């Protein structure tokens, strides 16, 4: 290829007219996919090494190409590379530059390959490392949550259902619920590695290739586990993108739930936690305000993350096999989602490190709403040979009595209790103690202090 021709699109022999301006603008993905330059160069190097081993290209050509690619990698990493929208994407920008650096021999690089398999190879490599980045951030947030849980094993708070007082729990136990969620997230992301580890390179445009390539070699070189099995499926498949976006959505949902929880807890009505000034913002008109904006940000961003999953699902819906331009949007969707999720995990970590539980408020709130009623019912079953349903009715009658007399359960004396259930003795009064209640929940996974201690220890060892 002579020098002056190098400014043209690769297909200029076939397509004579200049692409219309608007299509050049929207059809080009270079501003987005330049992020894949490292993966692209790595993939190309593995590809030409394989071509040489299979005697498809010569030793000299292979070396020249690798030399050029390495030079390009340096140029890009040092911001000395001029990306051109005319060449559409990262793959053609690199190929064009390779021609400039090493000349016509650059033309051997794209033997037995298409951008269709090239782009998914790059993308899978990228999502694999993105997954690792998310998982290490998840480990961080799990450790933070464990640390705060450990400090709050004996912090008593009301456990709520329907946002109404239900039964007393330990704040430590509550936080450990989020540890479970984040551990599941980590596992969910890890499970995706199975399909991310299938190497697309070598399926070419959609049919495979007539060249005697070795897909197992590139598989090994690029850190995949096995080559994909069907060339048409491979270029059409974006399930791995959906899996990744789904995992991000679920993880975001967990973050949004804890964010919402904390918004409620720090509201003036609840006042269960205090946030440090580092993580609140003020109002332009109301001088007294300290607002939990960051938590609201987390809750809001979860909407964008779900939206990204739905964009991708919709792009794929009804799309025939195999490659179509529709698929090009996958990268922008994933890159945006990744950035959002990483930020959200980091923000949540910052918030958790900057909140203080208001233990007195938690205890006071736990002491309202007859929160130990279930403990009383359980006591009647265990000590006075009643069925649970009978005990439930007796307890309801006691709650009614207390409510009518404007008393809490623990304000009732034995005489009052005996009016409703004559068999009761002094021994019953202990069940109205919140810590007694919490510690009686010794069943596996329950909120007793011992259980929480064991769980925290188990996870600390595991991480
Ligand atoms: N930039 C394209 C994308 O991301 C690469 C694949 C292009 N293939 C094609 N046949 N136009 O989807």
XYZ file of C-alpha atoms and ligand atoms in Angstrom:
475
model
C 0.000 0.000 0.000
C 1.449 3.328 -0.991
C 1.696 6.099 1.536
C -0.920 8.471 0.154
C -3.571 5.769 0.170
C -3.138 5.172 3.836
C -5.449 8.018 4.754
C -8.459 6.287 3.341
C -10.871 3.877 4.936
C -9.815 0.231 4.559
C -12.743 -0.424 2.198
C -12.044 2.499 -0.180
C -11.438 0.251 -3.215
C -14.964 -1.013 -2.967
C -16.788 1.961 -1.525
C -16.042 4.949 -3.728
C -17.856 7.837 -2.139
C -16.898 9.554 1.079
C -19.041 8.386 3.973
C -21.625 11.007 4.810
C -20.620 13.262 7.665
C -23.426 12.283 9.988
C -22.617 8.590 9.628
C -18.951 9.211 10.234
C -19.958 10.977 13.401
C -22.397 8.453 14.801
C -20.912 5.295 13.286
C -17.526 5.793 14.835
C -16.993 4.235 18.247
C -13.402 5.274 18.789
C -14.152 7.715 21.627
C -15.628 4.799 23.542
C -13.634 1.747 22.490
C -10.183 3.337 22.647
C -10.400 2.134 26.223
C -9.744 -1.333 24.802
C -6.371 -0.517 23.254
C -4.327 -2.678 25.623
C -6.586 -5.676 25.181
C -6.644 -5.139 21.431
C -2.870 -5.061 21.142
C -2.535 -8.076 23.399
C -5.023 -9.962 21.240
C -3.217 -8.975 18.033
C 0.156 -10.060 19.376
C -1.226 -13.468 20.379
C -2.888 -13.732 16.984
C 0.247 -13.048 14.931
C 2.340 -15.325 17.128
C -0.166 -18.060 16.403
C -0.097 -17.237 12.673
C 3.680 -17.614 12.690
C 3.630 -20.906 14.633
C 1.128 -22.249 12.144
C 3.409 -21.147 9.269
C 0.800 -18.725 7.966
C 3.105 -15.697 8.243
C 6.882 -15.466 8.370
C 9.108 -14.907 11.388
C 10.202 -11.476 10.093
C 6.671 -10.286 9.464
C 5.509 -11.485 12.867
C 8.370 -9.622 14.543
C 7.761 -6.471 12.575
C 4.098 -6.479 13.477
C 4.819 -7.053 17.155
C 7.410 -4.287 17.131
C 4.873 -1.907 15.599
C 2.111 -2.920 18.000
C 4.335 -2.362 21.018
C 5.287 1.038 19.718
C 1.616 1.889 19.269
C 0.839 0.758 22.815
C 3.487 3.144 24.115
C 2.188 5.977 21.975
C -1.360 5.511 23.238
C -0.361 5.159 26.866
C 1.686 8.358 26.590
C -1.186 10.204 24.943
C 0.859 10.559 21.766
C -1.533 8.721 19.501
C -3.920 10.525 17.230
C -7.243 8.736 17.137
C -9.212 9.360 13.975
C -12.986 8.924 13.819
C -12.577 8.192 10.108
C -11.194 4.789 11.047
C -14.250 3.979 13.122
C -12.881 2.018 15.993
C -9.842 1.003 17.987
C -9.122 -1.983 15.762
C -8.831 0.032 12.566
C -7.096 2.953 14.224
C -4.378 0.589 15.358
C -4.141 -1.200 12.015
C -3.887 2.114 10.163
C -1.101 3.300 12.440
C 0.694 -0.013 12.023
C 0.826 0.586 8.266
C 2.419 3.967 8.936
C 5.034 2.460 11.236
C 6.023 -0.779 9.487
C 4.600 -0.368 5.984
C 2.774 -2.891 3.813
C 3.624 -5.902 5.965
C 1.020 -4.614 8.428
C -1.459 -6.062 5.965
C -0.685 -9.594 7.189
C -2.022 -8.972 10.686
C -5.682 -9.364 9.845
C -5.238 -12.796 8.229
C -7.802 -15.317 9.537
C -9.495 -12.764 11.726
C -12.340 -10.282 11.615
C -13.208 -7.327 13.770
C -16.194 -9.398 14.809
C -14.127 -11.896 16.771
C -11.476 -9.324 17.587
C -13.851 -7.004 19.392
C -15.392 -9.684 21.599
C -11.962 -10.996 22.469
C -10.919 -7.539 23.650
C -14.196 -7.039 25.422
C -14.120 -10.340 27.280
C -10.580 -9.680 28.470
C -11.696 -6.242 29.649
C -14.777 -7.514 31.495
C -12.682 -10.194 33.177
C -10.416 -7.605 34.719
C -13.365 -5.320 35.475
C -14.924 -8.231 37.353
C -11.761 -8.661 39.380
C -11.739 -4.948 40.182
C -15.340 -5.105 41.388
C -14.655 -8.171 43.479
C -11.715 -6.580 45.231
C -13.851 -3.524 45.992
C -16.554 -5.834 47.300
C -14.034 -7.469 49.613
C -13.178 -4.014 50.915
C -16.769 -3.097 51.668
C -17.355 -6.495 53.271
C -14.377 -5.900 55.554
C -15.647 -2.446 56.481
C -19.100 -3.829 57.250
C -17.604 -6.655 59.322
C -15.543 -4.165 61.298
C -18.587 -2.048 62.165
C -20.689 -5.125 62.901
C -18.013 -6.362 65.296
C -18.152 -3.084 67.199
C -21.928 -3.299 67.442
C -22.634 -6.870 68.438
C -24.321 -5.666 71.607
C -25.970 -2.590 70.124
C -29.695 -3.167 70.492
C -32.057 -1.866 67.863
C -35.590 -2.604 66.758
C -35.855 -5.164 63.988
C -38.578 -3.913 61.675
C -41.098 -5.473 59.352
C -43.382 -3.127 57.412
C -41.232 -0.402 59.009
C -43.003 -1.194 62.319
C -41.293 -2.567 65.380
C -41.147 -6.345 65.129
C -38.519 -7.937 67.380
C -35.308 -6.618 68.903
C -32.095 -7.354 67.005
C -28.436 -6.522 67.258
C -27.147 -3.818 64.921
C -24.230 -6.163 64.285
C -26.618 -8.814 63.028
C -28.352 -6.272 60.860
C -25.108 -5.236 59.218
C -24.125 -8.857 58.733
C -27.194 -9.197 56.526
C -25.446 -6.858 54.094
C -22.261 -8.888 54.355
C -24.291 -11.859 53.078
C -25.583 -9.783 50.169
C -22.156 -8.538 49.149
C -20.720 -12.041 49.426
C -23.461 -13.289 47.116
C -22.643 -10.446 44.713
C -19.036 -11.498 44.671
C -20.014 -15.074 43.969
C -22.402 -13.975 41.234
C -19.647 -12.008 39.498
C -17.230 -14.897 39.885
C -19.696 -17.328 38.319
C -19.592 -15.272 35.125
C -15.956 -16.154 34.678
C -17.077 -19.473 33.268
C -18.343 -17.942 30.018
C -15.880 -15.057 30.062
C -13.154 -17.688 29.908
C -14.229 -18.947 26.488
C -12.013 -17.547 23.764
C -13.821 -16.042 20.745
C -10.681 -15.344 18.723
C -10.461 -17.334 15.502
C -14.156 -17.607 14.660
C -13.422 -14.793 12.222
C -16.415 -12.959 10.684
C -18.938 -15.734 11.397
C -17.879 -19.003 9.781
C -14.466 -19.800 11.144
C -11.564 -19.761 8.695
C -9.929 -21.860 6.008
C -6.482 -21.064 7.430
C -4.939 -23.721 9.612
C -5.122 -21.680 12.818
C -4.632 -22.952 16.371
C -7.323 -21.567 18.650
C -5.980 -23.469 21.619
C -2.736 -21.540 21.369
C -4.412 -18.111 21.505
C -6.695 -19.413 24.239
C -3.708 -20.156 26.412
C -1.796 -17.025 25.457
C -4.708 -14.749 26.299
C -5.579 -16.405 29.586
C -8.820 -18.024 28.448
C -9.742 -21.592 29.387
C -11.173 -22.975 26.140
C -12.195 -21.791 22.682
C -15.876 -21.114 21.983
C -17.675 -23.910 20.143
C -19.761 -22.331 17.406
C -18.509 -19.548 15.166
C -21.944 -18.048 14.438
C -23.010 -18.067 18.069
C -19.688 -16.562 19.084
C -19.963 -13.393 17.028
C -23.643 -12.975 17.908
C -23.371 -13.746 21.616
C -23.541 -10.950 24.143
C -24.903 -13.082 26.992
C -21.695 -12.435 28.890
C -22.499 -8.719 28.683
C -25.987 -9.292 30.048
C -24.613 -11.458 32.846
C -22.201 -8.746 33.820
C -24.884 -6.039 33.696
C -27.285 -8.181 35.694
C -24.665 -8.734 38.393
C -24.034 -4.990 38.491
C -27.770 -4.396 38.791
C -28.196 -6.777 41.717
C -25.163 -5.362 43.492
C -26.468 -1.833 42.898
C -29.830 -2.866 44.256
C -28.148 -4.044 47.472
C -26.299 -0.753 47.728
C -29.528 1.108 47.114
C -31.292 -0.847 49.863
C -28.679 -0.054 52.462
C -28.623 3.564 51.223
C -32.373 3.833 51.691
C -32.064 2.198 55.097
C -29.492 4.768 56.163
C -31.571 7.636 54.796
C -34.430 6.488 57.016
C -32.155 5.953 59.991
C -30.660 9.419 59.799
C -33.994 11.150 59.211
C -35.154 13.430 62.032
C -38.052 11.062 62.704
C -35.754 8.113 63.429
C -32.415 9.646 64.335
C -30.785 6.236 64.691
C -27.471 7.270 63.140
C -25.383 10.372 62.822
C -23.384 11.130 59.694
C -20.087 12.962 59.821
C -19.913 16.297 58.011
C -17.696 14.586 55.432
C -20.665 12.811 53.908
C -23.531 15.313 54.124
C -24.389 18.453 52.194
C -26.169 21.647 53.156
C -29.037 23.639 51.731
C -28.821 26.932 49.857
C -31.722 28.373 51.842
C -32.160 26.375 55.067
C -29.094 27.037 57.185
C -29.703 24.179 59.611
C -29.649 21.394 57.023
C -27.346 18.406 56.827
C -28.680 16.222 54.052
C -27.761 12.638 53.171
C -27.263 13.492 49.470
C -24.660 10.830 48.885
C -27.043 8.072 49.882
C -29.688 9.532 47.629
C -27.087 9.574 44.857
C -26.510 5.849 45.369
C -30.225 5.137 45.284
C -30.661 7.217 42.139
C -27.696 5.737 40.263
C -29.173 2.301 40.703
C -31.872 3.440 38.292
C -29.235 4.169 35.631
C -27.614 0.801 36.172
C -30.933 -1.018 35.677
C -31.515 1.144 32.604
C -28.230 -0.051 31.136
C -29.217 -3.693 31.617
C -32.508 -2.994 29.884
C -30.793 -1.174 27.019
C -28.699 -4.239 26.316
C -31.591 -6.656 26.649
C -33.549 -4.542 24.210
C -30.693 -4.291 21.717
C -30.484 -8.088 21.644
C -34.213 -8.713 21.472
C -35.122 -10.025 18.043
C -31.637 -9.411 16.612
C -30.945 -12.080 13.991
C -27.575 -13.828 13.925
C -24.804 -12.851 13.541
C -22.981 -9.496 13.754
C -24.886 -6.247 13.408
C -23.910 -2.674 14.105
C -26.540 -2.679 16.872
C -24.043 -4.580 18.972
C -21.496 -1.779 18.947
C -23.330 -0.018 21.788
C -22.496 -2.819 24.214
C -19.205 -1.230 25.191
C -20.499 2.188 26.130
C -23.190 0.514 28.238
C -20.715 -1.676 30.074
C -18.091 1.031 30.599
C -20.672 3.415 32.059
C -22.106 0.736 34.308
C -18.707 -0.329 35.545
C -17.674 3.183 36.440
C -20.949 3.781 38.268
C -20.760 0.591 40.272
C -17.136 1.058 41.309
C -17.978 4.601 42.432
C -21.050 3.406 44.304
C -19.155 0.746 46.218
C -16.484 3.280 47.161
C -19.074 5.853 48.215
C -20.868 3.338 50.398
C -17.580 2.401 52.026
C -16.930 6.067 52.781
C -20.413 6.487 54.250
C -20.120 3.417 56.473
C -16.803 4.686 57.768
C -18.401 8.036 58.561
C -21.534 7.089 60.427
C -22.076 6.667 64.147
C -24.995 4.711 65.553
C -27.052 6.594 68.090
C -27.219 3.707 70.559
C -29.566 5.438 72.979
C -32.055 6.286 70.262
C -31.877 2.738 68.951
C -32.565 1.360 72.402
C -35.412 3.797 73.068
C -37.054 2.968 69.774
C -36.645 -0.747 70.467
C -38.498 -0.211 73.744
C -41.622 1.019 72.033
C -44.332 -0.922 70.263
C -44.507 -4.043 72.504
C -41.474 -5.447 70.686
C -41.058 -8.391 73.087
C -44.596 -9.723 72.590
C -43.358 -12.722 70.596
C -40.945 -13.532 73.421
C -43.851 -13.636 75.842
C -45.824 -15.944 73.569
C -42.805 -18.254 73.211
C -42.423 -18.235 77.012
C -46.034 -19.336 77.512
C -45.536 -22.227 75.079
C -42.361 -23.378 76.772
C -43.382 -22.930 80.428
C -47.127 -23.360 80.587
C -47.832 -26.116 78.098
C -49.798 -24.013 75.646
C -50.021 -24.300 71.881
C -48.406 -21.385 70.108
C -51.770 -20.153 68.836
C -53.194 -20.074 72.374
C -50.129 -18.326 73.665
C -50.381 -15.825 70.813
C -53.974 -14.939 71.816
C -53.086 -14.618 75.505
C -50.178 -12.342 74.609
C -52.387 -10.231 72.349
C -54.749 -9.765 75.294
C -51.827 -8.668 77.470
C -50.681 -6.214 74.775
C -54.223 -4.819 74.587
C -54.241 -4.372 78.355
C -50.883 -2.585 78.309
C -51.929 -0.336 75.458
C -55.187 0.569 77.157
C -53.347 1.442 80.369
C -50.648 3.392 78.494
C -47.918 1.037 79.654
C -45.113 -0.808 77.958
C -44.829 -4.570 78.387
C -41.890 -4.201 80.748
C -43.916 -1.764 82.923
C -46.498 -4.431 83.718
C -46.199 -6.102 87.129
C -46.940 -9.729 87.862
C -50.379 -8.959 89.331
C -51.486 -7.295 86.115
C -50.157 -10.139 83.992
C -51.855 -12.705 86.188
C -55.211 -11.083 85.609
C -54.967 -12.355 82.063
C -52.918 -15.514 82.600
C -53.127 -16.712 86.231
C -50.470 -19.401 85.757
C -47.692 -16.821 85.257
C -44.955 -16.436 87.882
C -42.250 -13.870 88.587
C -39.981 -15.744 86.171
C -41.852 -14.347 83.187
C -40.618 -10.780 83.658
C -37.188 -11.584 82.161
C -38.675 -11.983 78.678
C -39.334 -8.268 78.452
C -35.626 -7.551 78.570
C -34.360 -6.690 75.078
C -30.954 -8.316 75.433
C -32.563 -11.423 76.855
C -34.774 -11.513 73.798
C -31.876 -11.105 71.389
C -29.768 -13.706 73.128
C -32.551 -16.235 73.134
C -32.436 -16.334 69.299
C -29.755 -18.981 69.253
C -31.070 -20.920 66.252
C -28.517 -21.083 63.421
C -28.455 -17.726 61.650
C -30.340 -16.003 64.491
C -29.426 -12.734 66.175
C -27.937 -13.995 69.473
C -24.640 -12.305 70.355
C -22.808 -15.621 70.238
C -24.095 -16.401 66.773
C -22.988 -13.024 65.466
C -19.544 -13.374 67.019
C -19.099 -16.776 65.377
C -20.245 -15.499 61.973
C -17.950 -12.497 62.091
C -15.038 -14.725 63.023
C -15.861 -17.165 60.248
C -15.932 -14.440 57.590
C -12.856 -12.701 58.927
C -10.938 -15.949 58.550
C -12.412 -16.577 55.130
C -11.377 -13.210 53.698
N -16.503 -1.462 16.391
C -17.258 -2.647 16.091
C -18.115 -3.032 17.300
O -17.757 -2.664 18.370
C -16.330 -3.777 15.783
C -16.951 -4.822 14.928
C -17.219 -4.289 13.596
N -17.639 -5.266 12.680
C -18.342 -4.973 11.562
N -18.670 -5.951 10.837
N -18.690 -3.739 11.290
O -19.096 -3.685 17.212
